[in-house]
PDB file of C-alpha atoms in Angstrom:
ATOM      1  CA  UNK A   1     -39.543 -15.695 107.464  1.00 63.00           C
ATOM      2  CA  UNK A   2     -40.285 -19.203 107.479  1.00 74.00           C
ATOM      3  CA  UNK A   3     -42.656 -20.883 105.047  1.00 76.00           C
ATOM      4  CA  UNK A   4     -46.064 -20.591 105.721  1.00 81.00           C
ATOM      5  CA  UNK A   5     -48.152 -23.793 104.012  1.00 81.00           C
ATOM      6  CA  UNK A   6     -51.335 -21.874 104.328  1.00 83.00           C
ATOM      7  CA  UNK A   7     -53.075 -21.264 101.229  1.00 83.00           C
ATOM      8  CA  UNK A   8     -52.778 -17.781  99.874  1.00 75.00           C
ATOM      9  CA  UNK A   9     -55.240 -15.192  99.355  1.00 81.00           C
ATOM     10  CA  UNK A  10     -55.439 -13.131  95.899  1.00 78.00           C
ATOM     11  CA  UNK A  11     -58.283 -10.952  95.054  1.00 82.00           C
ATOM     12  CA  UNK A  12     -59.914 -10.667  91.555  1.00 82.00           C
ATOM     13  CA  UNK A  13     -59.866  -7.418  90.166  1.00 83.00           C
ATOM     14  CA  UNK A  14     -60.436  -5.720  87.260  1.00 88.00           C
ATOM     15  CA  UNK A  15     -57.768  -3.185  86.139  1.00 91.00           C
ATOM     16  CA  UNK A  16     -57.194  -1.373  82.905  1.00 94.00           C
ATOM     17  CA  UNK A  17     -54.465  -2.733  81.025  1.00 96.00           C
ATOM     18  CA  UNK A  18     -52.530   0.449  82.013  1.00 96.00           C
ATOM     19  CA  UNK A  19     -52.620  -0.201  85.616  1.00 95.00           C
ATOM     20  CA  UNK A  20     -52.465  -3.947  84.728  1.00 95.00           C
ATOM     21  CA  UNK A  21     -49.102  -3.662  82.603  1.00 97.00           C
ATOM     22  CA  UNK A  22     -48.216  -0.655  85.352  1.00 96.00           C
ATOM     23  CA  UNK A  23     -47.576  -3.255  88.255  1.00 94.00           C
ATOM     24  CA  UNK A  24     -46.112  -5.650  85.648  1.00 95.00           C
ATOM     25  CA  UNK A  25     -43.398  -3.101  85.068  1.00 96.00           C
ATOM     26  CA  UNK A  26     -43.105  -2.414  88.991  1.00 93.00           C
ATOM     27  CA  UNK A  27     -42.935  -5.900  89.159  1.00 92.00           C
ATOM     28  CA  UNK A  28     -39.877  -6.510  86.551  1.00 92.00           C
ATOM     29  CA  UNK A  29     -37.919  -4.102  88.210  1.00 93.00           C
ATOM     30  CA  UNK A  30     -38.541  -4.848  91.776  1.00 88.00           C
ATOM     31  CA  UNK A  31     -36.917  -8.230  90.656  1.00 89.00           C
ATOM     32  CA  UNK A  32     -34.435  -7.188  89.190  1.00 87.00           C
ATOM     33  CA  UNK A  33     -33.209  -5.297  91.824  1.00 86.00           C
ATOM     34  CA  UNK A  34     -34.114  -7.618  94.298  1.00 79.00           C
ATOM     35  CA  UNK A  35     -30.944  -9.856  94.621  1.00 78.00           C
ATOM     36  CA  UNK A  36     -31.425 -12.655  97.290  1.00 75.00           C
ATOM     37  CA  UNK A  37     -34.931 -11.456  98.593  1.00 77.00           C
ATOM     38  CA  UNK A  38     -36.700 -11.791  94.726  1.00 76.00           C
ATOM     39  CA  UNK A  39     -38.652 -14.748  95.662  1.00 78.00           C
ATOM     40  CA  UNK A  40     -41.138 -12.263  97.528  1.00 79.00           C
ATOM     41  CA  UNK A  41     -42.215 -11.238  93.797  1.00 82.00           C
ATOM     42  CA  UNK A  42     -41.890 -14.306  92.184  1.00 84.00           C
ATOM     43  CA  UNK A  43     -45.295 -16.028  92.786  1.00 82.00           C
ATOM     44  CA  UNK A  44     -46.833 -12.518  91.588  1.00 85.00           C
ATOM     45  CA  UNK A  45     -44.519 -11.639  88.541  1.00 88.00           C
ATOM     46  CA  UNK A  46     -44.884 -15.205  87.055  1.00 88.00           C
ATOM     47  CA  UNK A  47     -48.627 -15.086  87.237  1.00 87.00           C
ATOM     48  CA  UNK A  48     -49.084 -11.860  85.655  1.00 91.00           C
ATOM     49  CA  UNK A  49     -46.086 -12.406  82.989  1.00 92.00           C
ATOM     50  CA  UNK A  50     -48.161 -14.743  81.263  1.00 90.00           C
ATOM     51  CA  UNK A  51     -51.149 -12.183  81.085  1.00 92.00           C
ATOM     52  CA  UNK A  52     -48.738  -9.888  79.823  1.00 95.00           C
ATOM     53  CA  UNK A  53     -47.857 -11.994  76.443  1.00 95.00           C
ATOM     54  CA  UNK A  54     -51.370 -12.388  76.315  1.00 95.00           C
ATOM     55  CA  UNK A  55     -52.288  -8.692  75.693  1.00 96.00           C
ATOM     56  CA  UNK A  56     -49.286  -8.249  73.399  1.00 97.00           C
ATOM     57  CA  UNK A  57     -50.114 -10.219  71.252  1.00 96.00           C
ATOM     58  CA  UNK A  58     -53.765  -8.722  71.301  1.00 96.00           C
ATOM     59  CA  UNK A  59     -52.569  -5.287  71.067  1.00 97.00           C
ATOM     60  CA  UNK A  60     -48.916  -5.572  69.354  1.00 96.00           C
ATOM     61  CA  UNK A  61     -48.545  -1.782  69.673  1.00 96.00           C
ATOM     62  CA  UNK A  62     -48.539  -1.670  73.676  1.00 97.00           C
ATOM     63  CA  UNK A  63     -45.298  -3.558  73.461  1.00 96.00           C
ATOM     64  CA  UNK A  64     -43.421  -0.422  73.057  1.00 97.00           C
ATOM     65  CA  UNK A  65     -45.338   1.931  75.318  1.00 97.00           C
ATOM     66  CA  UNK A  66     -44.396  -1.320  78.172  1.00 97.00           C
ATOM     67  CA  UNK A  67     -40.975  -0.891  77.237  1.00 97.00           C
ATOM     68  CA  UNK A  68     -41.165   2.729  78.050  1.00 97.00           C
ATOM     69  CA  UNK A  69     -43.085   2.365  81.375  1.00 96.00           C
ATOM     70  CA  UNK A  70     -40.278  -0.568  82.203  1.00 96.00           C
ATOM     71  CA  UNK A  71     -37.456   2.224  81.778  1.00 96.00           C
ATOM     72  CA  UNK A  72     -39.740   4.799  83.569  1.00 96.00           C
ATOM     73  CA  UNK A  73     -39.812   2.497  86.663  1.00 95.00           C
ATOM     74  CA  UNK A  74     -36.404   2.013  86.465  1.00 95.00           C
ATOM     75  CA  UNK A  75     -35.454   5.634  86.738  1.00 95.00           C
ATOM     76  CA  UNK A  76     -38.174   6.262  89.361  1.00 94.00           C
ATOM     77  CA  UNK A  77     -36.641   2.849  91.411  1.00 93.00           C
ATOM     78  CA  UNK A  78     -33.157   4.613  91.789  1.00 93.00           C
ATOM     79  CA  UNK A  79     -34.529   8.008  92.614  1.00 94.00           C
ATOM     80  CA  UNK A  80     -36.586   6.595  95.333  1.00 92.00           C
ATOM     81  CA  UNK A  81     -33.829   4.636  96.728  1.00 91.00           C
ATOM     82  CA  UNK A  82     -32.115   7.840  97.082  1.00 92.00           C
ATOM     83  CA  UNK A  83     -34.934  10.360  97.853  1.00 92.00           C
ATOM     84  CA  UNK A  84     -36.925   8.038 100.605  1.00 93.00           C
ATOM     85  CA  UNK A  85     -33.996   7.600 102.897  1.00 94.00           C
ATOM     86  CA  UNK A  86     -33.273  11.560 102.644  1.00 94.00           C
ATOM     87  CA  UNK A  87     -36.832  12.381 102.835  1.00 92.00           C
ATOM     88  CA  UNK A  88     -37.182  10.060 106.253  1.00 94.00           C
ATOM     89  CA  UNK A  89     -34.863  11.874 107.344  1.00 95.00           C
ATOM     90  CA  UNK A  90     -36.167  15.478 106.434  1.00 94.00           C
ATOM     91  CA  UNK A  91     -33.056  15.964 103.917  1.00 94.00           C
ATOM     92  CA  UNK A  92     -34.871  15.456 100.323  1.00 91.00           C
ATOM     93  CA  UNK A  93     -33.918  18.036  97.564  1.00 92.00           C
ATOM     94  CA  UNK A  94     -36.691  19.808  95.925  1.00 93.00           C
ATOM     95  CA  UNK A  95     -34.909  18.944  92.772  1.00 93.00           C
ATOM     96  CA  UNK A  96     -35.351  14.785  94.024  1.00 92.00           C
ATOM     97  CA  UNK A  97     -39.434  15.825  94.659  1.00 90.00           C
ATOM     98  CA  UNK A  98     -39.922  17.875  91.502  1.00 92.00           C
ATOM     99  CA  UNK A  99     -38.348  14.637  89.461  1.00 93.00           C
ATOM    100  CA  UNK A 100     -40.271  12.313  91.369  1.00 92.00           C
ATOM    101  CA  UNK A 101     -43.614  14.302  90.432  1.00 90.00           C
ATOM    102  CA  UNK A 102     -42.275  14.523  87.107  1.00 92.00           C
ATOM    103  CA  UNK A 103     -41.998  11.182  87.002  1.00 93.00           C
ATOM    104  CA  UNK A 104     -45.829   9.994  88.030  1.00 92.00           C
ATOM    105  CA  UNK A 105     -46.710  12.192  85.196  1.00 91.00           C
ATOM    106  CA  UNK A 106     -45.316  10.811  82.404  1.00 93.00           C
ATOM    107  CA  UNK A 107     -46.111   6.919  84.460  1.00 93.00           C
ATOM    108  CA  UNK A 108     -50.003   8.264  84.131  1.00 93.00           C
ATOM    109  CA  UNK A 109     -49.172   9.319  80.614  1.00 93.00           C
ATOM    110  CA  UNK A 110     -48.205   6.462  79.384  1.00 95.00           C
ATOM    111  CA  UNK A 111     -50.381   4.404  81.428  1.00 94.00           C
ATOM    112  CA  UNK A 112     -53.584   6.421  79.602  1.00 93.00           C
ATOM    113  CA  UNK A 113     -52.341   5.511  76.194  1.00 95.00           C
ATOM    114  CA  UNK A 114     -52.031   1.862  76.262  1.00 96.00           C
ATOM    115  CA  UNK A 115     -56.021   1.920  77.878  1.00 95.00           C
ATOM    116  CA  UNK A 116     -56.551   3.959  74.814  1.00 94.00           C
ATOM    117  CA  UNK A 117     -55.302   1.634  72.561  1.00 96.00           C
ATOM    118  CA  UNK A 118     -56.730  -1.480  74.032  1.00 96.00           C
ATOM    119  CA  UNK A 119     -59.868   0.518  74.443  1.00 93.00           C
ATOM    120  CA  UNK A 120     -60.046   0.722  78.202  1.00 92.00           C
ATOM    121  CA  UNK A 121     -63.960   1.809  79.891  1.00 89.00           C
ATOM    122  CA  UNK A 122     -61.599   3.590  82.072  1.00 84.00           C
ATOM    123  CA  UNK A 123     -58.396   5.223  83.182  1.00 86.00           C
ATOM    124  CA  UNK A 124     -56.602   6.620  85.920  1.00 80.00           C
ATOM    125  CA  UNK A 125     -56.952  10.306  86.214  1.00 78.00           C
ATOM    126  CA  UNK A 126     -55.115  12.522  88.502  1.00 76.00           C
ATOM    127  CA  UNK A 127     -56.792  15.637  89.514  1.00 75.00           C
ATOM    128  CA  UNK A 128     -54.047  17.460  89.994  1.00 73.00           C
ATOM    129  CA  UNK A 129     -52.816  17.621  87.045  1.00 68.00           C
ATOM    130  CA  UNK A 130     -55.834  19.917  86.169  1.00 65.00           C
ATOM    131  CA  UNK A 131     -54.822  23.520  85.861  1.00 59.00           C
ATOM    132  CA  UNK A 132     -50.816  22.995  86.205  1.00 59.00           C
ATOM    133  CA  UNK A 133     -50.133  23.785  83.090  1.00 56.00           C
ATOM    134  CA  UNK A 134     -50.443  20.413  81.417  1.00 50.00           C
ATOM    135  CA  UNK A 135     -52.508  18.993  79.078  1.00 50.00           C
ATOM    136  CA  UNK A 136     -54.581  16.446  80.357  1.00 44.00           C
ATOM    137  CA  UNK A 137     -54.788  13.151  78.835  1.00 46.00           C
ATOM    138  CA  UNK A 138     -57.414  12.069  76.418  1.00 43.00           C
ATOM    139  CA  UNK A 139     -60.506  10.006  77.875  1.00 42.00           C
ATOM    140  CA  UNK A 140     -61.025   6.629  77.083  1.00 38.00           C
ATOM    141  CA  UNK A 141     -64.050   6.596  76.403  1.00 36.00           C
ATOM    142  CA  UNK A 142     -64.473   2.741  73.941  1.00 34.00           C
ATOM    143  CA  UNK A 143     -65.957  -0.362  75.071  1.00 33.00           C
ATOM    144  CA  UNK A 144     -64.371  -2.471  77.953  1.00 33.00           C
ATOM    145  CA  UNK A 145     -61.727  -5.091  77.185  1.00 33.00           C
ATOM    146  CA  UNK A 146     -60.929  -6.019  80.961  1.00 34.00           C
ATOM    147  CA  UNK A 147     -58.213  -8.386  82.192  1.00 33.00           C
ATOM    148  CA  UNK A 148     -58.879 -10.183  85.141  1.00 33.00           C
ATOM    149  CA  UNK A 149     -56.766 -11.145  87.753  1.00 32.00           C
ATOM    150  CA  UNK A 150     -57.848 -14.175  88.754  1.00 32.00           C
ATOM    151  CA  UNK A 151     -56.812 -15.696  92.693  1.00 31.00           C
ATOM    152  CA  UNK A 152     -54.776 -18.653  92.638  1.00 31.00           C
ATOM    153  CA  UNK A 153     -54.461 -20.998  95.613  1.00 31.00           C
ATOM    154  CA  UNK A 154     -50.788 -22.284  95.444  1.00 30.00           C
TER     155      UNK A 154
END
């Protein structure tokens, strides 16, 4: 599509650093995959990278757990590029749905214990988790440390 000169719109938001680093990971790997159509993250990714250092070096330990979500997102990228196109076309293995469930699990997982370390007011829950068999995840419960997202007219 052409260039639009408009100004852009962003919306401010505040996210626990789970969801925050969540779509940073998302992000990374959308990017990297992207080949000649990764400018449509760029504007996005750049912004947010620099949010990223900041809470890393606030909360060295969350370092790892990103590295973990990055290689979560990276599995989960390849499945769906597989599993979407077979779903659409009513052909998806139950063995391709169970992973990709599988796979949202663990992304909550870890996305609940970096808000516990930076001391998130809040986390995602999933409801139905409850009652499968699976422990849920701790609440976070400690006093807010939010990161805001802040719109940026380019």
């Amino acid at each position: 599509t052409p260039h639009d000169p408009s100004p852009v719109t962003t919306v401010q938001v505040n996210m626990s650093p789970g969801d925050f680093l969540d779509r940073c990971a998302i992000l990374e790997v959308k990017r990297s995959r992207a080949g000649a159509l990764r400018y449509r993250t760029d504007r996005e990714y750049l912004r947010l990278t620099e949010m990223k250092r900041d809470l890393f070096e606030r909360y060295p330990a969350v370092e790892a757990l990103y590295a973990r979500m990055h290689c979560l997102h990276l599995t989960a990228y390849d499945l769906l590029e597989r599993a979407v196109p077979a779903a659409l076309r009513d052909e998806m293995t139950v063995a391709d749905h169970v992973a990709m469930i599988k796979l949202n699990r663990d992304r909550v997982e870890i996305k609940h214990e970096v808000d516990l370390v930076c001391h998130s007011p809040y986390t995602e829950h999933k409801s139905y988790y409850d009652g499968a068999g699976v422990e849920a995840p701790v609440e976070v419960t400690a006093r807010s440390r939010h990161i805001e997202l802040v719109g940026v007219n380019q």
